[in-house]
Coordinates of C-alpha atoms in Angstrom, one line a residue:
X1044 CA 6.8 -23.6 105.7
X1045 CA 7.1 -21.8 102.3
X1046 CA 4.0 -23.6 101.4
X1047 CA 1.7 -22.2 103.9
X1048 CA 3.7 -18.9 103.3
X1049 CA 2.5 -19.4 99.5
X1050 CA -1.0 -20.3 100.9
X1051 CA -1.3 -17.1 103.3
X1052 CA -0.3 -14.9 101.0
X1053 CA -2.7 -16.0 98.3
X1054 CA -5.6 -15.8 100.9
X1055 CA -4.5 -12.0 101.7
X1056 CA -4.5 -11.5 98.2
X1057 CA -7.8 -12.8 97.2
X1058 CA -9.1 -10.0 100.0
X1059 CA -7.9 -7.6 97.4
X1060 CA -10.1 -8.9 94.2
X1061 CA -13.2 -7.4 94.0
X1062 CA -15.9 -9.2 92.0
X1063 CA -19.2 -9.1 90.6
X1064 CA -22.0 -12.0 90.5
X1065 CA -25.1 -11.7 87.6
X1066 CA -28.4 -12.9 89.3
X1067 CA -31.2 -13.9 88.0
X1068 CA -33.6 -12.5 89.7
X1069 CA -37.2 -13.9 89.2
X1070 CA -38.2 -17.1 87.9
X1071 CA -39.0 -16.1 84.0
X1072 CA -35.3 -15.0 83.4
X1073 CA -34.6 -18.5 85.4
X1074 CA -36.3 -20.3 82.4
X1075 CA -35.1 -18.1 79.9
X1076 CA -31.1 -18.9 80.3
X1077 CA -32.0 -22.7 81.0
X1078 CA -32.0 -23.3 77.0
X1079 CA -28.2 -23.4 77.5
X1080 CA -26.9 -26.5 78.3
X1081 CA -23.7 -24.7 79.8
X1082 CA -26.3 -23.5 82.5
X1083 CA -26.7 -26.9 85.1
X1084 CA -29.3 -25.2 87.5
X1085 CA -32.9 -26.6 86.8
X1086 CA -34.6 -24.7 89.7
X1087 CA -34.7 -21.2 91.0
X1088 CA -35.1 -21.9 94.3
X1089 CA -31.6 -24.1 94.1
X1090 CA -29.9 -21.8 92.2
X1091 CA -30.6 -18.8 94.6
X1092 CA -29.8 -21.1 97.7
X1093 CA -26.2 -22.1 95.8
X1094 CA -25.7 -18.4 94.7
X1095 CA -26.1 -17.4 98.4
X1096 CA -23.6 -19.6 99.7
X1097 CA -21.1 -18.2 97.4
X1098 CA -21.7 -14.7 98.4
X1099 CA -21.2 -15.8 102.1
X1100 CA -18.7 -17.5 101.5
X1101 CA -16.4 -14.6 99.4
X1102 CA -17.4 -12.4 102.5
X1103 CA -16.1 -14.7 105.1
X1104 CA -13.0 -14.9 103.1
X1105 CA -12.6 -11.1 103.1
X1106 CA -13.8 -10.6 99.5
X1107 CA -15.9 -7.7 98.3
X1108 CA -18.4 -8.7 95.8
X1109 CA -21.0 -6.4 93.8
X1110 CA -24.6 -8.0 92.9
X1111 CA -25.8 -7.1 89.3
X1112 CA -29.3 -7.8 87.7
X1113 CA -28.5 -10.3 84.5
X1114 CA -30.9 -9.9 82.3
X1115 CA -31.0 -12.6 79.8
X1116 CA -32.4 -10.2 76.8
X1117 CA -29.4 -8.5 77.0
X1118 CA -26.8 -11.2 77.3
X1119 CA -28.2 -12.1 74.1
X1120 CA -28.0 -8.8 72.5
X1121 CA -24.6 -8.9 73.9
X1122 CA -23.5 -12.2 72.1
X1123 CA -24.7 -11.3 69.4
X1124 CA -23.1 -8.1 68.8
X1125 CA -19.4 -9.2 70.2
X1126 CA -19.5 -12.6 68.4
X1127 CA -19.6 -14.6 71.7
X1128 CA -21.0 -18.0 72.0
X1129 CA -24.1 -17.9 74.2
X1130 CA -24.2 -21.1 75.7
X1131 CA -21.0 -20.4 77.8
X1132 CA -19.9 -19.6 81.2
X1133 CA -16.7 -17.2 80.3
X1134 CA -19.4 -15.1 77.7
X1135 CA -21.6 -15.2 80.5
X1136 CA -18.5 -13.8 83.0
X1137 CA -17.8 -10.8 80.6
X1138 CA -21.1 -9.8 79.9
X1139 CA -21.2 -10.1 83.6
X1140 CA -18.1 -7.8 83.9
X1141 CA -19.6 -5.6 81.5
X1142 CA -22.5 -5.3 83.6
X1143 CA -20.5 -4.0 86.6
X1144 CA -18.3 -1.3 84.1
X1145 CA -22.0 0.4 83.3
X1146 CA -25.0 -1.7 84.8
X1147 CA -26.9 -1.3 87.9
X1148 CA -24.9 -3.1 90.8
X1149 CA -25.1 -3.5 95.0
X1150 CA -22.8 -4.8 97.2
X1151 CA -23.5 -7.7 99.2
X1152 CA -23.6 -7.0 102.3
X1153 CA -24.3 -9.8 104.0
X1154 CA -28.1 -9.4 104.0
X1155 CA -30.3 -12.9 102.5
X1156 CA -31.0 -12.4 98.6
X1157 CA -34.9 -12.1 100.1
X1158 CA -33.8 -8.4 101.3
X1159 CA -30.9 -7.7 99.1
X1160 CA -33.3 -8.6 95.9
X1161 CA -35.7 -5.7 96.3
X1162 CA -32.5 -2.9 96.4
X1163 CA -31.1 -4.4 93.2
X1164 CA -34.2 -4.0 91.7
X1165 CA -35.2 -0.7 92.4
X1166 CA -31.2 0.2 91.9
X1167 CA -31.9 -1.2 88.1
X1168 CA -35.2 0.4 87.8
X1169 CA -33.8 4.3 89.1
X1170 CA -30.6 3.5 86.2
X1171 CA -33.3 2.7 83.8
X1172 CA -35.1 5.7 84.5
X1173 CA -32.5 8.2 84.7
X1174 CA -31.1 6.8 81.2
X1175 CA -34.6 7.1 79.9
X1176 CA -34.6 10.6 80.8
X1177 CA -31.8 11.8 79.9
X1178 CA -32.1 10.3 76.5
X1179 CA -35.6 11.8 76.3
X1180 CA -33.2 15.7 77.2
X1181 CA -31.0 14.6 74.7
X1182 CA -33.4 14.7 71.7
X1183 CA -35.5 17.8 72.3
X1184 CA -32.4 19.6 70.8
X1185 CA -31.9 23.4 70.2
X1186 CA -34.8 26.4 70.5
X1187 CA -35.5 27.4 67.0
X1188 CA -35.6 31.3 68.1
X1189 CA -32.4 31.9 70.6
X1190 CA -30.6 28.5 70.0
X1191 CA -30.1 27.2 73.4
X1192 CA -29.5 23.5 73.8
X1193 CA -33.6 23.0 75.6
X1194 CA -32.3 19.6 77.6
X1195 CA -29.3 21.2 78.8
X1196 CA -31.5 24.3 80.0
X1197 CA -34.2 22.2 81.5
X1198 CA -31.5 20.8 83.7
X1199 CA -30.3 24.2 84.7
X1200 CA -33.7 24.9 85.4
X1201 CA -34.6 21.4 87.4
X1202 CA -31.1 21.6 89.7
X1203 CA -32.1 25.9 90.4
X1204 CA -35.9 24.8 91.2
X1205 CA -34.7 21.3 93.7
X1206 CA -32.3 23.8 95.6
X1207 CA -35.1 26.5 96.3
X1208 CA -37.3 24.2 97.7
X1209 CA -34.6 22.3 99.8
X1210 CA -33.1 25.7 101.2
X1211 CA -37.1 26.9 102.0
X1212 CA -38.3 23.6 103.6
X1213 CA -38.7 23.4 107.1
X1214 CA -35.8 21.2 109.0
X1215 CA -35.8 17.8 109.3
X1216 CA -35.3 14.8 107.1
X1217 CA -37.0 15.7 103.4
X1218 CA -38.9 12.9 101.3
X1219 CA -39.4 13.8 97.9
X1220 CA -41.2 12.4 94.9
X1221 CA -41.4 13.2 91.1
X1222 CA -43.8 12.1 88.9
X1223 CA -43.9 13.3 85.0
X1224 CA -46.9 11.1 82.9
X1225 CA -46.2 9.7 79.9
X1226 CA -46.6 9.3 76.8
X1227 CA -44.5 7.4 76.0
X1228 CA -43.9 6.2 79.5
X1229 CA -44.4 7.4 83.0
X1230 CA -41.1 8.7 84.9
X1231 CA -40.7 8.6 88.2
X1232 CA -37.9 9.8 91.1
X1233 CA -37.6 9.4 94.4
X1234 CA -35.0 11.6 96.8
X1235 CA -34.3 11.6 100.4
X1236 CA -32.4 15.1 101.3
X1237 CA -32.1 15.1 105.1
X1238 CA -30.8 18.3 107.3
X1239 CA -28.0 16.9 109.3
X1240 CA -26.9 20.4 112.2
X1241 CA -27.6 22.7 109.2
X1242 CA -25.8 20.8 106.3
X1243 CA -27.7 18.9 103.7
X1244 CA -27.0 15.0 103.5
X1245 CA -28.3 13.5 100.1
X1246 CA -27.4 10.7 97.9
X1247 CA -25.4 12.2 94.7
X1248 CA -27.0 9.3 92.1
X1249 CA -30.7 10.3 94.0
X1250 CA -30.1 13.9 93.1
X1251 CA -28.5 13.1 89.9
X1252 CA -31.9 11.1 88.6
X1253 CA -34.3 13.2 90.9
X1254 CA -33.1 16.7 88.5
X1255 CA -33.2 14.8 84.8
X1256 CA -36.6 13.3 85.2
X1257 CA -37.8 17.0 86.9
X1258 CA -36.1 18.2 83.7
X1259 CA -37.9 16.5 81.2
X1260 CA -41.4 17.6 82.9
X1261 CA -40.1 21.1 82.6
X1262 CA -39.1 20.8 79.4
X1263 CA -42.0 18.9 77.8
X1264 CA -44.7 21.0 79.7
X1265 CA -45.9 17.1 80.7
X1266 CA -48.6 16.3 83.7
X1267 CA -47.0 15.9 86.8
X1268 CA -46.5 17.0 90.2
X1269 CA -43.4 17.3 93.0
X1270 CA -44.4 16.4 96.7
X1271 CA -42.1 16.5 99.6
X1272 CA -42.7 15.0 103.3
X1273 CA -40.9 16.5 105.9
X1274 CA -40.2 14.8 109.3
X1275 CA -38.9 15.6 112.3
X1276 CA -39.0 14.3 116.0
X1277 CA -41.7 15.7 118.2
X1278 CA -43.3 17.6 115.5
X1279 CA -46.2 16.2 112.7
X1280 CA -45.3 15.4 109.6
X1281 CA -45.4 18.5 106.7
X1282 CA -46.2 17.7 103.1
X1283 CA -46.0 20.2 100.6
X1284 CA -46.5 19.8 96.7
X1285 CA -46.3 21.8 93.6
X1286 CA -47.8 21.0 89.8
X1287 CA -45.1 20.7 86.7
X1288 CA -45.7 23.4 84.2
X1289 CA -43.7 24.3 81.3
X1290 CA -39.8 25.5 83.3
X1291 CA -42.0 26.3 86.5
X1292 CA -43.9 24.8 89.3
X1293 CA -47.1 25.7 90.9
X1294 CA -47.8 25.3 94.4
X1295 CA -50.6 23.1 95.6
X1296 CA -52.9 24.4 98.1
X1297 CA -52.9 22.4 101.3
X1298 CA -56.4 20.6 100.1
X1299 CA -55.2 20.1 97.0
X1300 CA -52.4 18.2 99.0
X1301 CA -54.9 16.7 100.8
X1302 CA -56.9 15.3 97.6
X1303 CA -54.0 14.2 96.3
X1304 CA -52.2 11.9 99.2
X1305 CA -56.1 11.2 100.3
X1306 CA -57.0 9.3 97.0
X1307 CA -56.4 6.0 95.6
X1308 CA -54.7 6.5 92.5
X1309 CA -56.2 3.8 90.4
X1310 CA -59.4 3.6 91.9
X1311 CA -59.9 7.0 92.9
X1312 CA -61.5 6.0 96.2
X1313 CA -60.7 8.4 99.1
X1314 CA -58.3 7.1 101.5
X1315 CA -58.6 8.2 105.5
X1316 CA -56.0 10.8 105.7
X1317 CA -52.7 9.8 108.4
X1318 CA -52.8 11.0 112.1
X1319 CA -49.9 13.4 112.7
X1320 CA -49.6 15.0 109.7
X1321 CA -50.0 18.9 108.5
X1322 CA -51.0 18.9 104.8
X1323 CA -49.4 22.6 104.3
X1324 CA -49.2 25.0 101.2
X1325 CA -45.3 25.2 100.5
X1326 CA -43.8 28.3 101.0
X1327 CA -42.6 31.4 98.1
X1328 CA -39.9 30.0 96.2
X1329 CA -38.7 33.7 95.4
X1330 CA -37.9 32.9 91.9
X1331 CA -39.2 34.3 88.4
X1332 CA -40.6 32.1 86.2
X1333 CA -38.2 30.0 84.0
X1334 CA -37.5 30.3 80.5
X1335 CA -40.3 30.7 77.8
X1336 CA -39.0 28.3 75.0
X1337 CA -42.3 28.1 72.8
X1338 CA -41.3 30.8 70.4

């Protein structure tokens, strides 16, 4: 009796360990971790299959798991920086715990890797990004002339501009997409902001990266653009979109909208524009332009 006891209560308690699993997502990081011999798999296919059934198999138990991206790159940085011997599985479980302290992560949610693969990805690539851009904030510095930290301002300016256009948009549930061109690489944000009986329903992480990478077009005076797509039932489709110009956007015109969502962007081929949707001009912002900070 005090054995099952013992047993019972360790299976309650292992519903109270959370854990995190590195995957290796596509086949060339595969190859590149199989040049340690502490790493048995020899296919990809296998290894996802086996890493699958653990992830079931933790959820049937009760067990909350979190999915990061191991990258193998940056295990090796890590090694080499904490001493750690490469070719073995506890460095490999605490660069795997470092990941979940800082890195991109999921939760497995029962979904096959095929579907939960794609979310991880995009989850590393909007991290990525948004520490991209906020380093690129972090250098421009101070204004010469009045002294104002410029990143910090473009920020201000980014998070007064988003809430402008999401209190003037039109009900429904808002789609929105920022693009800023390079060089020295292209940034861009996604952000779904959707009007739930009058009260505005967003992801905080979505906003978070949405502002910073709006920022840095502000602040750099870089080609780019802002469109939102609004939709609600029984009604077409509205997409608006302004231009990025140095702590300001410019609305487009509705055919300018038109060109834009109506043209291939790498072939420039027109596309036949979507049934049931209004390409609009967006409405006054009712702000002055932002701050001048070429002086």
């Amino acid at each position: 009796m005090a054995t099952t006891d013992h047993r019972t209560l360790r299976r309650v308690l292992r519903r109270e360990v959370a854990g995190t699993i590195g995957l290796l997502a596509d086949e060339h990081d595969f190859r590149a971790m199989r040049r340690y011999r502490s790493f048995v798999f020899d296919d990809h296919t296998t290894y996802l299959k086996h890493m699958e059934a653990v992830l079931r198999a933790r959820a049937l138990q009760g067990g909350h798991t979190t999915v990061a991206l191991f990258d193998p790159e940056d295990y090796a940085d890590y090694c080499a920086s904490t001493g750690l011997d490469p070719d073995s599985h506890t460095s490999r479980t605490l660069f795997t715990a470092d990941l979940a302290a800082g890195g991109a992560t999921v939760p497995y949610d029962g979904r096959p890797l095929t579907d939960l693969l794609p979310t991880l990805v995009d989850e590393a690539v909007r991290r990525a990004t948004w520490e991209y851009a906020t380093t690129l904030l972090a250098r421009l510095g101070t204004c010469v002339s009045c002294g104002e930290d410029l990143g910090r301002a473009a920020f201000a300016r980014a998070s007064h501009l988003l809430v402008r256009i999401l209190d003037t948009a039109p009900p429904g549930e808002r789609h929105l997409v920022c693009s800023v061109s390079g060089p020295p690489e292209n940034l861009f944000a996604v952000l779904h902001a959707d009007d739930v009986a009058g009260r505005m329903d967003l992801d905080e992480s979505e906003a978070l990266e949405f502002t910073t990478v709006l920022a840095v077009g502000l602040a750099t005076a870089s080609p780019g653009g802002l469109v939102m797509r609004t939709s609600e039932p029984g009604t077409p489709d509205r997409v608006q979109g302004w231009r990025l110009r140095a702590y300001g956007l410019v609305p487009l015109t509705a055919g300018e909208v038109f060109d834009a969502y109506c043209t291939d962007v790498e072939s420039g081929d027109l596309i036949s524009p979507e049934s049931n949707v209004d390409y609009c001009e967006p409405p006054d912002l009712g702000e002055e332009p932002g701050p001048d900070h070429s002086h």
